[in-house]
Coordinates of C-alpha atoms and ligand atoms in Angstrom, one line a residue:
M1294 CA 0.0 0.0 0.0
L1295 CA 2.7 2.4 1.1
R1296 CA 4.9 1.3 -1.9
L1297 CA 2.0 1.8 -4.2
R1298 CA 1.5 5.3 -2.9
R1299 CA 5.1 6.1 -3.1
L1300 CA 5.1 4.8 -6.7
N1301 CA 2.2 7.1 -7.4
F1302 CA 4.0 10.0 -5.8
Y1303 CA 7.0 9.4 -7.9
S1304 CA 5.1 9.0 -11.1
I1305 CA 3.2 12.2 -10.4
F1306 CA 6.5 14.0 -9.6
F1307 CA 8.0 12.6 -12.8
A1308 CA 5.0 13.6 -14.9
F1309 CA 5.1 17.1 -13.3
G1310 CA 8.8 17.4 -14.1
V1311 CA 8.2 16.4 -17.7
S1312 CA 5.4 18.9 -18.1
V1313 CA 7.6 21.6 -16.8
L1314 CA 10.3 20.7 -19.3
I1315 CA 7.7 20.7 -22.1
I1316 CA 6.3 24.0 -21.1
L1317 CA 9.8 25.5 -20.9
A1318 CA 10.8 24.2 -24.3
A1319 CA 7.5 25.3 -25.8
S1320 CA 7.8 28.8 -24.4
R1321 CA 11.3 29.0 -25.7
Y1322 CA 10.1 27.9 -29.1
I1323 CA 7.1 30.2 -29.1
G1324 CA 9.4 33.0 -27.9
N1325 CA 11.6 32.3 -30.9
T1326 CA 8.8 32.3 -33.4
N1327 CA 7.4 35.5 -31.9
Y1328 CA 10.7 37.0 -32.4
H1329 CA 10.8 36.1 -36.0
Q1330 CA 7.2 37.1 -36.5
S1331 CA 7.7 40.4 -34.9
S1332 CA 10.8 41.3 -37.0
E1333 CA 8.9 40.0 -40.1
S1334 CA 5.8 42.0 -39.3
R1335 CA 7.9 45.1 -38.5
R1336 CA 9.5 44.7 -41.9
N1337 CA 6.1 44.4 -43.5
I1338 CA 5.0 47.6 -41.8
I1339 CA 8.0 49.4 -43.0
I1340 CA 7.4 48.1 -46.5
R1341 CA 3.8 49.3 -46.4
N1342 CA 4.8 52.7 -45.0
Y1343 CA 7.8 53.4 -47.2
L1344 CA 6.9 51.8 -50.5
K1345 CA 3.1 52.0 -50.6
I1346 CA 1.3 50.2 -53.3
E1347 CA -2.0 50.6 -51.5
D1348 CA -4.6 52.3 -53.6
G1349 CA -6.8 53.1 -50.6
E1350 CA -9.5 50.9 -52.0
K1351 CA -10.5 48.9 -49.0
N1352 CA -14.0 47.9 -49.4
S1353 CA -15.3 49.0 -46.0
P1354 CA -16.2 52.6 -46.0
Q1355 CA -14.3 54.8 -43.6
P1356 CA -16.5 57.5 -42.2
L1357 CA -15.0 60.9 -41.7
P1358 CA -13.9 61.7 -38.2
T1359 CA -16.3 64.1 -36.5
N1360 CA -15.3 67.4 -35.0
P1361 CA -14.5 66.9 -31.3
D1362 CA -15.1 70.5 -30.2
D1363 CA -17.8 71.3 -32.7
G1364 CA -17.0 74.9 -33.0
S1365 CA -18.0 76.1 -36.5
P1366 CA -14.9 76.8 -38.5
N1367 CA -14.0 80.3 -39.6
I1368 CA -13.4 79.8 -43.3
E1369 CA -11.8 83.2 -43.9
I1370 CA -9.2 82.6 -41.1
I1371 CA -8.4 79.2 -42.4
L1372 CA -7.9 80.6 -45.9
E1373 CA -5.7 83.4 -44.7
K1374 CA -3.5 81.1 -42.6
S1375 CA -3.1 78.7 -45.4
R1376 CA -2.2 81.5 -47.8
S1377 CA 0.5 82.6 -45.5
K1378 CA 1.8 79.1 -45.0
V1379 CA 2.1 78.5 -48.7
K1380 CA 4.1 81.7 -49.0
F1381 CA 6.3 80.9 -46.1
D1382 CA 7.0 77.3 -47.2
L1383 CA 8.1 78.6 -50.6
T1384 CA 10.1 81.6 -49.4
N1385 CA 13.3 80.4 -51.1
Y1386 CA 11.7 78.6 -53.9
N1387 CA 13.2 79.2 -57.4
F1388 CA 10.1 80.1 -59.4
Y1389 CA 12.1 80.5 -62.6
T1390 CA 12.4 76.7 -62.7
S1391 CA 8.6 76.6 -62.9
G1392 CA 8.5 79.2 -65.7
A1393 CA 7.2 82.0 -63.3
Q1394 CA 8.6 85.0 -61.6
K1395 CA 6.7 84.9 -58.4
L1396 CA 4.3 82.8 -56.4
E1397 CA 1.2 84.7 -57.6
D1398 CA 1.9 83.7 -61.3
L1399 CA 1.1 80.2 -60.3
L1400 CA -2.0 80.8 -58.2
L1401 CA -5.5 80.6 -59.6
E1402 CA -6.6 83.0 -56.9
S1403 CA -4.5 85.7 -58.4
G1404 CA -5.3 84.8 -62.0
G1405 CA -2.2 82.7 -62.5
R1406 CA -1.7 79.3 -63.9
P1407 CA -0.6 76.4 -61.5
I1408 CA 1.9 73.7 -62.4
R1409 CA -0.4 70.7 -63.0
S1410 CA 0.4 67.0 -63.2
L1411 CA -1.6 63.9 -63.6
I1412 CA -0.5 60.4 -62.7
V1413 CA -2.2 57.7 -64.8
S1414 CA -1.9 54.2 -63.5
A1415 CA -3.9 51.1 -62.5
W1416 CA -4.8 49.5 -59.2
R1417 CA -1.8 48.1 -57.2
S1418 CA 0.8 49.6 -59.4
G1419 CA 2.7 51.9 -57.0
S1420 CA 0.8 55.1 -57.7
T1421 CA 0.2 55.8 -54.0
F1422 CA 3.9 55.9 -53.5
L1423 CA 4.5 58.1 -56.5
G1424 CA 1.6 60.3 -55.5
E1425 CA 3.1 60.8 -52.1
I1426 CA 6.4 61.7 -53.5
L1427 CA 4.8 64.5 -55.5
N1428 CA 2.7 65.6 -52.6
A1429 CA 5.9 66.1 -50.6
M1430 CA 6.5 69.3 -52.5
P1431 CA 5.4 72.2 -50.3
G1432 CA 2.5 74.2 -51.9
N1433 CA 1.0 71.1 -53.5
F1434 CA -2.7 70.4 -53.6
Y1435 CA -3.3 66.7 -54.2
H1436 CA -6.5 65.6 -56.1
Y1437 CA -6.5 62.0 -54.9
E1438 CA -8.5 59.6 -57.0
P1439 CA -11.4 61.9 -58.1
L1440 CA -13.0 59.0 -60.0
M1441 CA -13.6 56.6 -57.1
H1442 CA -17.3 57.1 -57.3
F1443 CA -17.3 55.4 -60.7
D1444 CA -16.6 52.2 -58.8
K1445 CA -14.2 49.4 -59.9
V1446 CA -14.1 50.0 -63.6
Q1447 CA -11.5 51.1 -66.2
I1448 CA -12.7 54.1 -68.1
R1449 CA -11.7 53.8 -71.7
A1450 CA -14.3 55.4 -73.8
P1451 CA -17.7 57.2 -73.7
P1452 CA -20.1 57.4 -71.9
Y1453 CA -18.0 57.2 -68.7
S1454 CA -15.1 59.1 -70.3
E1455 CA -17.1 62.3 -70.8
K1456 CA -18.1 62.5 -67.2
A1457 CA -14.7 61.6 -66.0
L1458 CA -13.0 64.2 -68.2
S1459 CA -15.3 66.9 -67.0
T1460 CA -14.7 66.0 -63.4
I1461 CA -10.9 66.1 -63.9
K1462 CA -11.0 69.4 -65.7
S1463 CA -13.3 71.0 -63.0
M1464 CA -11.0 69.8 -60.3
F1465 CA -7.9 71.1 -61.9
N1466 CA -9.7 74.4 -62.3
C1467 CA -10.7 74.3 -58.6
N1468 CA -14.3 74.4 -59.5
F1469 CA -16.0 72.0 -57.2
N1470 CA -19.6 73.0 -57.8
D1471 CA -21.8 70.5 -59.5
M1472 CA -19.8 67.6 -58.2
D1473 CA -22.5 66.0 -56.1
E1474 CA -21.5 62.4 -56.8
Y1475 CA -17.9 63.2 -55.8
F1476 CA -19.0 64.7 -52.5
E1477 CA -21.7 62.0 -51.9
Y1478 CA -18.9 59.4 -52.2
G1479 CA -16.6 61.3 -49.9
K1480 CA -19.3 61.4 -47.1
V1481 CA -18.5 57.8 -46.3
H1482 CA -15.0 57.4 -47.8
A1483 CA -12.6 59.6 -46.0
V1484 CA -9.8 58.2 -48.1
Q1485 CA -11.0 60.5 -50.9
Y1486 CA -9.7 63.4 -48.9
S1487 CA -7.2 62.1 -46.4
H1488 CA -4.3 61.9 -48.9
N1489 CA -4.6 65.6 -49.7
S1490 CA -2.6 66.5 -46.6
R1491 CA -3.0 70.3 -46.7
P1492 CA -6.8 70.6 -46.6
W1493 CA -7.0 67.4 -44.5
D1494 CA -5.1 69.1 -41.7
H1495 CA -8.2 71.3 -41.4
C1496 CA -11.0 68.9 -42.2
K1497 CA -10.0 65.8 -40.3
Y1498 CA -11.8 67.4 -37.4
K1499 CA -14.3 69.5 -39.3
K1500 CA -15.6 67.2 -41.9
E1501 CA -18.0 69.8 -43.2
L1502 CA -15.0 71.6 -44.7
C1503 CA -14.1 68.7 -47.0
L1504 CA -17.7 68.3 -48.0
D1505 CA -18.2 72.0 -48.8
P1506 CA -17.7 72.8 -52.5
D1507 CA -17.4 76.5 -51.9
F1508 CA -14.6 76.1 -49.3
T1509 CA -12.8 73.4 -51.3
S1510 CA -12.8 75.7 -54.4
K1511 CA -11.4 78.7 -52.6
Y1512 CA -8.9 76.6 -50.7
C1513 CA -7.7 74.8 -53.8
K1514 CA -6.9 78.2 -55.5
L1515 CA -4.3 79.0 -52.9
F1516 CA -1.8 76.4 -54.2
P1517 CA 0.8 76.8 -57.0
F1518 CA 1.2 73.0 -57.6
H1519 CA -1.6 70.6 -58.4
S1520 CA -1.2 66.9 -58.6
M1521 CA -3.7 64.2 -59.4
K1522 CA -3.6 60.5 -59.6
V1523 CA -6.1 58.1 -61.3
V1524 CA -6.1 54.3 -61.5
R1525 CA -9.3 53.9 -63.5
F1526 CA -8.7 56.2 -66.5
R1527 CA -6.7 55.0 -69.5
L1528 CA -4.0 57.1 -71.2
R1529 CA -5.8 57.5 -74.6
L1530 CA -8.3 59.8 -72.9
V1531 CA -5.7 62.3 -71.8
Q1532 CA -5.4 63.8 -75.3
E1533 CA -8.3 66.1 -74.6
L1534 CA -6.6 67.3 -71.4
L1535 CA -3.3 67.8 -73.2
D1536 CA -5.1 69.9 -75.9
D1537 CA -6.5 72.2 -73.2
K1538 CA -4.0 75.1 -73.4
Q1539 CA -5.2 76.7 -70.2
L1540 CA -4.6 73.5 -68.2
N1541 CA -1.1 73.1 -69.5
L1542 CA -1.1 69.6 -68.0
N1543 CA 1.9 67.2 -67.7
V1544 CA 1.1 63.5 -67.6
V1545 CA 3.0 60.6 -65.9
L1546 CA 2.1 57.1 -67.0
L1547 CA 3.1 54.5 -64.3
I1548 CA 3.2 50.9 -65.4
R1549 CA 3.9 47.7 -63.4
D1550 CA 4.7 44.1 -64.3
P1551 CA 1.3 42.4 -64.7
R1552 CA 2.5 39.4 -62.5
G1553 CA 3.3 41.8 -59.7
V1554 CA 0.0 43.6 -60.3
M1555 CA -2.1 40.4 -60.2
Q1556 CA -0.3 39.1 -57.1
S1557 CA -0.9 42.3 -55.3
R1558 CA -4.6 42.2 -56.3
Q1559 CA -5.1 38.7 -54.9
H1560 CA -7.1 38.5 -51.7
H1561 CA -9.0 41.7 -52.4
D1562 CA -12.7 40.9 -52.4
W1563 CA -13.6 44.1 -54.3
C1564 CA -11.2 43.1 -57.0
L1565 CA -12.7 39.7 -57.5
R1566 CA -16.0 41.3 -58.2
A1567 CA -14.6 43.5 -61.0
P1568 CA -13.4 41.9 -64.3
D1569 CA -11.3 45.0 -65.1
C1570 CA -9.4 44.2 -61.9
W1571 CA -8.9 40.4 -61.8
R1572 CA -8.8 39.4 -65.5
P1573 CA -5.1 39.6 -66.7
E1574 CA -6.1 39.8 -70.3
L1575 CA -8.0 43.0 -69.7
V1576 CA -5.1 44.4 -67.6
C1577 CA -2.6 43.6 -70.4
A1578 CA -4.9 44.9 -73.2
D1579 CA -4.8 48.2 -71.3
M1580 CA -1.0 48.0 -71.1
I1581 CA -0.8 47.6 -74.8
S1582 CA -3.2 50.4 -75.5
D1583 CA -1.2 52.6 -73.0
Y1584 CA 2.0 51.7 -74.8
L1585 CA 0.8 52.6 -78.2
T1586 CA -0.9 55.8 -76.9
A1587 CA 2.3 56.8 -75.1
G1588 CA 4.3 56.5 -78.4
R1589 CA 1.8 58.7 -80.2
L1590 CA 1.5 61.3 -77.4
L1591 CA 5.3 61.6 -77.0
K1592 CA 5.5 62.6 -80.7
Q1593 CA 2.5 64.8 -80.7
Y1594 CA 3.1 66.6 -77.3
P1595 CA 6.9 66.6 -76.8
G1596 CA 7.9 67.1 -73.2
R1597 CA 4.4 66.6 -71.8
L1598 CA 4.4 62.9 -71.0
M1599 CA 6.7 60.9 -68.9
V1600 CA 6.6 57.1 -68.8
L1601 CA 7.7 55.2 -65.8
R1602 CA 7.9 51.6 -64.6
Y1603 CA 7.2 51.0 -60.9
E1604 CA 10.1 48.6 -60.7
D1605 CA 12.6 51.3 -61.9
L1606 CA 11.1 53.7 -59.3
A1607 CA 11.5 51.1 -56.5
L1608 CA 15.1 50.2 -57.6
N1609 CA 16.1 53.8 -57.9
P1610 CA 13.7 56.1 -56.0
N1611 CA 16.0 59.1 -55.5
N1612 CA 17.0 59.4 -59.2
T1613 CA 13.6 58.7 -60.5
A1614 CA 12.0 61.2 -58.1
H1615 CA 14.5 63.9 -59.3
R1616 CA 13.8 63.0 -62.9
L1617 CA 10.1 63.4 -62.2
L1618 CA 10.5 66.8 -60.7
N1619 CA 12.8 67.9 -63.5
F1620 CA 10.1 66.8 -66.0
L1621 CA 7.4 68.7 -64.2
K1622 CA 9.6 71.9 -63.9
L1623 CA 9.6 71.7 -60.2
S1624 CA 12.6 72.5 -58.1
P1625 CA 13.3 70.1 -55.2
T1626 CA 13.1 71.9 -51.9
P1627 CA 15.0 70.9 -48.7
S1628 CA 11.7 69.5 -47.3
F1629 CA 11.2 67.4 -50.4
E1630 CA 14.8 66.0 -50.2
E1631 CA 14.1 65.3 -46.5
F1632 CA 11.0 63.3 -47.4
L1633 CA 12.8 61.3 -50.0
H1634 CA 15.6 60.6 -47.7
S1635 CA 13.5 59.5 -44.8
H1636 CA 11.2 57.4 -47.0
T1637 CA 13.8 55.6 -49.1
T1638 CA 17.0 55.2 -47.1
V1639 CA 15.9 54.5 -43.5
E1640 CA 17.7 51.7 -41.7
V1641 CA 15.2 49.0 -40.7
G1642 CA 16.2 47.3 -37.5
G1643 CA 19.7 47.1 -38.7
A1644 CA 19.1 44.0 -40.7
F1645 CA 17.4 45.5 -43.8
S1646 CA 17.9 48.9 -45.2
T1647 CA 14.8 50.2 -47.0
F1648 CA 17.0 50.4 -50.1
R1649 CA 17.1 46.6 -49.9
V1650 CA 13.5 46.4 -49.0
S1651 CA 12.4 48.5 -51.8
R1652 CA 14.5 46.5 -54.2
E1653 CA 12.6 43.4 -53.1
V1654 CA 9.1 44.7 -52.9
P1655 CA 8.3 44.8 -56.7
F1656 CA 9.6 41.3 -57.1
R1657 CA 7.9 39.7 -54.2
W1658 CA 5.4 38.0 -56.5
K1659 CA 8.2 35.6 -57.6
N1660 CA 8.1 33.9 -54.2
I1661 CA 4.3 34.0 -53.8
L1662 CA 2.8 33.0 -57.2
N1663 CA 2.9 29.4 -58.3
F1664 CA 4.2 28.7 -61.8
S1665 CA 0.8 27.7 -63.2
Y1666 CA -0.7 31.0 -62.4
V1667 CA 2.4 32.9 -63.7
E1668 CA 2.1 30.9 -66.9
E1669 CA -1.5 31.7 -67.2
I1670 CA -0.7 35.5 -66.9
Q1671 CA 2.2 35.2 -69.3
M1672 CA 0.1 33.5 -71.9
V1673 CA -2.3 36.4 -72.2
C1674 CA 0.2 39.1 -71.4
K1675 CA 3.1 38.0 -73.7
Y1676 CA 2.8 41.0 -76.1
A1677 CA 2.3 43.6 -73.3
M1678 CA 5.2 42.2 -71.3
N1679 CA 7.4 42.2 -74.4
L1680 CA 6.5 45.9 -75.1
W1681 CA 7.2 47.0 -71.5
G1682 CA 10.4 45.0 -71.1
Y1683 CA 9.3 42.2 -68.7
R1684 CA 10.9 38.8 -69.1
M1685 CA 9.1 35.5 -69.1
A1686 CA 9.7 32.8 -66.5
H1687 CA 10.2 29.6 -68.5
N1688 CA 9.4 27.0 -65.9
A1689 CA 8.9 26.6 -62.2
S1690 CA 12.6 26.2 -61.4
H1691 CA 13.5 29.1 -63.6
L1692 CA 10.9 31.2 -61.8
A1693 CA 12.4 30.2 -58.4
S1694 CA 16.0 30.7 -59.4
K1695 CA 18.1 33.6 -58.4
E1696 CA 19.2 34.0 -62.1
F1697 CA 15.7 35.0 -63.2
N1698 CA 15.6 38.8 -63.5
P1699 CA 12.1 39.8 -64.7
L1700 CA 13.3 43.2 -65.7
D1701 CA 14.6 44.0 -69.2
Q1702 CA 15.1 47.2 -71.0
F1703 CA 12.1 48.9 -72.7
K1704 CA 11.7 51.7 -75.1
V1705 CA 8.6 53.7 -76.0
P1706 CA 8.7 54.5 -79.7
Q1707 CA 9.1 58.3 -80.3
Ligands
NAG687 C1 19.5 62.2 -54.9 O1 19.6 62.7 -56.2 C2 20.0 64.1 -56.3 C3 20.0 64.5 -57.7 O2 20.2 63.5 -58.6 C4 21.3 64.3 -55.6 O3 21.7 65.6 -55.6 C5 21.2 63.8 -54.1 O4 22.5 63.9 -53.5 C6 20.7 62.3 -54.1 N1 20.5 62.0 -52.7 C7 20.9 60.8 -52.2 C8 20.6 60.6 -50.8 O5 21.5 60.0 -52.9
NAG688 C1 -1.8 28.5 -58.2 O1 -2.3 29.8 -57.8 C2 -3.6 30.0 -58.2 C3 -3.9 31.5 -58.0 O2 -3.5 31.9 -56.7 C4 -4.6 29.1 -57.5 O3 -5.9 29.4 -57.9 C5 -4.2 27.7 -57.9 O4 -5.0 26.8 -57.1 C6 -2.7 27.4 -57.6 N1 -2.4 26.1 -58.1 C7 -1.6 25.2 -57.5 C8 -1.3 24.0 -58.2 O5 -1.2 25.4 -56.4
NAG689 C1 13.8 25.7 -67.2 O1 14.1 26.9 -68.0 C2 15.5 27.1 -68.0 C3 15.8 28.5 -68.6 O2 15.2 28.6 -69.8 C4 16.2 26.0 -68.7 O3 17.6 26.2 -68.7 C5 15.9 24.7 -68.0 O4 16.5 23.6 -68.7 C6 14.4 24.5 -67.9 N1 14.2 23.3 -67.0 C7 13.3 22.4 -67.3 C8 13.1 21.3 -66.3 O5 12.6 22.4 -68.3

């Protein structure tokens, strides 16, 4: 009896000891994976922050924040403050670069003509990153995705194109009257305004400002530089905008490898519901059309169109950003250089520099897509990829190999 009890005691003691060991080992193991996970997720956050390819198209509507103190805003004071701030931020700006002698020459408010630029791209092609680079210029007003209320479609021709063109023109002219659909959409999608950092500073707490066409029109006219980006508007439609002498618009076409595009669009419900988004043959037909249009526009409107690949931007952000400013006749300011520096050369936890991160981001699809899907895309995109200088993966092992460099040279006919 006693022996039995003692045996029981020992076996319980033994079992307890084993459990402790298991728990210790497990916690060590979990600790380790946590460590890996956290450095991995930190890296992902950095990638998201510094090389954004988000297009702000989450399906769930984000309501505008409401004003915590509820005082009604004094519009005249806001306008006056912002007028002074633009002036101050551009105190040492070289206006001759921008073909002007003084700030007022570029302000609609004083009867001037702003420097206007339009980024034409497609979903998940790096346009958010490029848009933010441009918006880092002081004195910039950023018309972010004015065509979101058209929903998830590519606009290629009438009838949508007429409405889209008139929206774009009105906004570049800071005329926000008669834009009910735009403001309706913005009521429940703050993303339509939040990228436009200058007015957003005022309306993040006073949402009525961003929803007020009169305020928006007046505020918009205080800025010498106007940028816009669109992901659902094909290049062939910009001819009408280039023809508008008063707009004097410059256009940037931003293209990305369709395999990277398709990988980045995976797992987005909204995309799966829109053929223009998930069907690679439509994506690549647009790439061909954009290529041919680019060649024609470069001849017809010399110096008014710049063509860029996202991969080249990611591999060489500093040079590309300076080339972009040069093309737009903008002179880089210290605050612009500062933005570029902090967003493209930051050390990440010692292990990865963003330079390395940004080199990897555009090619992440190589490790994520399986070869059968890559082959499916390549089959319908062969011509488009050839035009834009993207190399084929020949088989699964080729795709996985280090030797496979998807990027080749490309040339737009001029
Ligand atoms: C970025 O490029 C500009 C112009 O090409 C150059 O003056 C500047 O030194 C570069 N900055 C960095 C951090 O390489
Ligand atoms: C390859 O990827 C596609 C798209 O993600 C998926 O639908 C398919 O099931 C995958 N095929 C294999 C063999 O894993
Ligand atoms: C895969 O493609 C590479 C590059 O074209 C080629 O050298 C290799 O022989 C191919 N492998 C197979 C298994 O077909």
